PDB file of C-alpha atoms in Angstrom:
ATOM      1  CA  PHE B   1     -23.027  30.999 -57.830  1.00 85.00           C
ATOM      2  CA  GLY B   2     -24.592  33.138 -60.523  1.00 89.00           C
ATOM      3  CA  LYS B   3     -25.520  32.437 -64.111  1.00 93.00           C
ATOM      4  CA  LEU B   4     -25.405  34.954 -66.969  1.00 94.00           C
ATOM      5  CA  VAL B   5     -27.168  34.354 -70.288  1.00 97.00           C
ATOM      6  CA  VAL B   6     -26.124  36.634 -73.159  1.00 98.00           C
ATOM      7  CA  ARG B   7     -27.961  36.846 -76.485  1.00 98.00           C
ATOM      8  CA  SER B   8     -27.449  39.167 -79.421  1.00 98.00           C
ATOM      9  CA  THR B   9     -28.834  40.079 -82.792  1.00 97.00           C
ATOM     10  CA  PRO B  10     -26.949  39.174 -84.894  1.00 98.00           C
ATOM     11  CA  GLU B  11     -25.525  36.122 -83.136  1.00 98.00           C
ATOM     12  CA  GLU B  12     -21.850  35.149 -83.002  1.00 98.00           C
ATOM     13  CA  ALA B  13     -20.784  38.380 -81.273  1.00 98.00           C
ATOM     14  CA  ASP B  14     -17.749  38.141 -78.978  1.00 98.00           C
ATOM     15  CA  VAL B  15     -18.694  38.447 -75.299  1.00 98.00           C
ATOM     16  CA  TYR B  16     -16.370  40.170 -72.832  1.00 98.00           C
ATOM     17  CA  VAL B  17     -17.165  40.096 -69.110  1.00 94.00           C
ATOM     18  CA  ASP B  18     -15.017  42.460 -67.038  1.00 92.00           C
ATOM     19  CA  ASN B  19     -12.625  42.712 -70.025  1.00 95.00           C
ATOM     20  CA  THR B  20     -12.193  38.925 -70.325  1.00 95.00           C
ATOM     21  CA  HIS B  21     -13.318  37.158 -73.510  1.00 98.00           C
ATOM     22  CA  ARG B  22     -15.826  34.460 -72.523  1.00 97.00           C
ATOM     23  CA  GLY B  23     -17.083  33.191 -75.902  1.00 98.00           C
ATOM     24  CA  LYS B  24     -19.650  34.064 -78.578  1.00 98.00           C
ATOM     25  CA  THR B  25     -23.387  34.641 -78.424  1.00 98.00           C
ATOM     26  CA  PRO B  26     -25.642  32.954 -77.612  1.00 98.00           C
ATOM     27  CA  LEU B  27     -23.704  32.205 -74.424  1.00 98.00           C
ATOM     28  CA  THR B  28     -24.458  30.934 -70.929  1.00 97.00           C
ATOM     29  CA  ILE B  29     -21.810  31.536 -68.269  1.00 94.00           C
ATOM     30  CA  ASP B  30     -22.092  29.614 -65.002  1.00 93.00           C
ATOM     31  CA  ASN B  31     -20.169  29.961 -61.741  1.00 88.00           C
ATOM     32  CA  LEU B  32     -20.036  33.758 -61.585  1.00 85.00           C
ATOM     33  CA  THR B  33     -19.977  35.425 -58.184  1.00 83.00           C
ATOM     34  CA  PRO B  34     -23.276  37.341 -58.020  1.00 80.00           C
ATOM     35  CA  THR B  35     -22.093  40.369 -56.053  1.00 80.00           C
ATOM     36  CA  GLY B  36     -22.121  44.006 -57.081  1.00 85.00           C
ATOM     37  CA  GLU B  37     -21.928  44.622 -60.798  1.00 89.00           C
ATOM     38  CA  ILE B  38     -20.317  43.228 -63.920  1.00 91.00           C
ATOM     39  CA  ASN B  39     -19.277  45.021 -67.078  1.00 94.00           C
ATOM     40  CA  ILE B  40     -20.234  43.331 -70.316  1.00 96.00           C
ATOM     41  CA  GLU B  41     -19.293  44.174 -73.893  1.00 98.00           C
ATOM     42  CA  LEU B  42     -20.315  42.662 -77.224  1.00 98.00           C
ATOM     43  CA  ARG B  43     -18.097  43.029 -80.296  1.00 98.00           C
ATOM     44  CA  LYS B  44     -18.572  41.867 -83.868  1.00 98.00           C
ATOM     45  CA  ARG B  45     -16.685  42.884 -86.996  1.00 96.00           C
ATOM     46  CA  GLY B  46     -18.693  45.433 -88.981  1.00 97.00           C
ATOM     47  CA  TYR B  47     -20.817  46.433 -85.957  1.00 98.00           C
ATOM     48  CA  LYS B  48     -20.530  49.015 -83.201  1.00 97.00           C
ATOM     49  CA  PRO B  49     -19.602  47.524 -79.815  1.00 97.00           C
ATOM     50  CA  VAL B  50     -22.323  47.447 -77.154  1.00 97.00           C
ATOM     51  CA  THR B  51     -21.409  47.864 -73.492  1.00 97.00           C
ATOM     52  CA  GLU B  52     -23.489  47.680 -70.334  1.00 96.00           C
ATOM     53  CA  THR B  53     -22.988  47.483 -66.598  1.00 95.00           C
ATOM     54  CA  LEU B  54     -25.247  44.838 -65.080  1.00 92.00           C
ATOM     55  CA  HIS B  55     -26.246  44.739 -61.412  1.00 90.00           C
ATOM     56  CA  TRP B  56     -26.983  41.459 -59.659  1.00 87.00           C
ATOM     57  CA  GLU B  57     -29.297  43.097 -57.050  1.00 82.00           C
ATOM     58  CA  ASP B  58     -29.889  39.950 -54.965  1.00 82.00           C
ATOM     59  CA  ARG B  59     -30.353  37.773 -58.036  1.00 82.00           C
ATOM     60  CA  ASN B  60     -28.248  34.832 -59.117  1.00 89.00           C
ATOM     61  CA  TYR B  61     -29.537  34.653 -62.703  1.00 91.00           C
ATOM     62  CA  LEU B  62     -29.289  37.385 -65.344  1.00 92.00           C
ATOM     63  CA  VAL B  63     -30.378  37.442 -68.981  1.00 94.00           C
ATOM     64  CA  TRP B  64     -29.006  40.202 -71.211  1.00 95.00           C
ATOM     65  CA  GLU B  65     -30.050  40.733 -74.804  1.00 97.00           C
ATOM     66  CA  ALA B  66     -28.611  43.326 -77.162  1.00 97.00           C
ATOM     67  CA  THR B  67     -28.959  44.390 -80.770  1.00 97.00           C
ATOM     68  CA  LEU B  68     -25.759  45.409 -82.508  1.00 98.00           C
ATOM     69  CA  ARG B  69     -25.877  48.201 -85.069  1.00 97.00           C
ATOM     70  CA  ARG B  70     -23.779  48.209 -88.212  1.00 97.00           C
ATOM     71  CA  SER B  71     -20.818  50.577 -88.116  1.00 93.00           C
ATOM     72  CA  GLN B  72     -20.480  53.203 -90.817  1.00 82.00           C
ATOM     73  CA  PRO B  73     -17.938  52.426 -93.583  1.00 72.00           C
TER      74      PRO B  73
END
């Protein structure tokens, strides 16, 4: 199985993996199937969402870090 570690600045951003809410940053998700790609999105009130498609590429451990930018009022 694969493990995904998600970190963000600021912390406490909501983490969505393939459109499913998995918790808040910092977050470690175990027992993922490490095949192909996964879509990840971070959301936090007052900040622009950040999305990325991650590729396992023969790995079973991924670390993803993102910086959220404040949204304009």
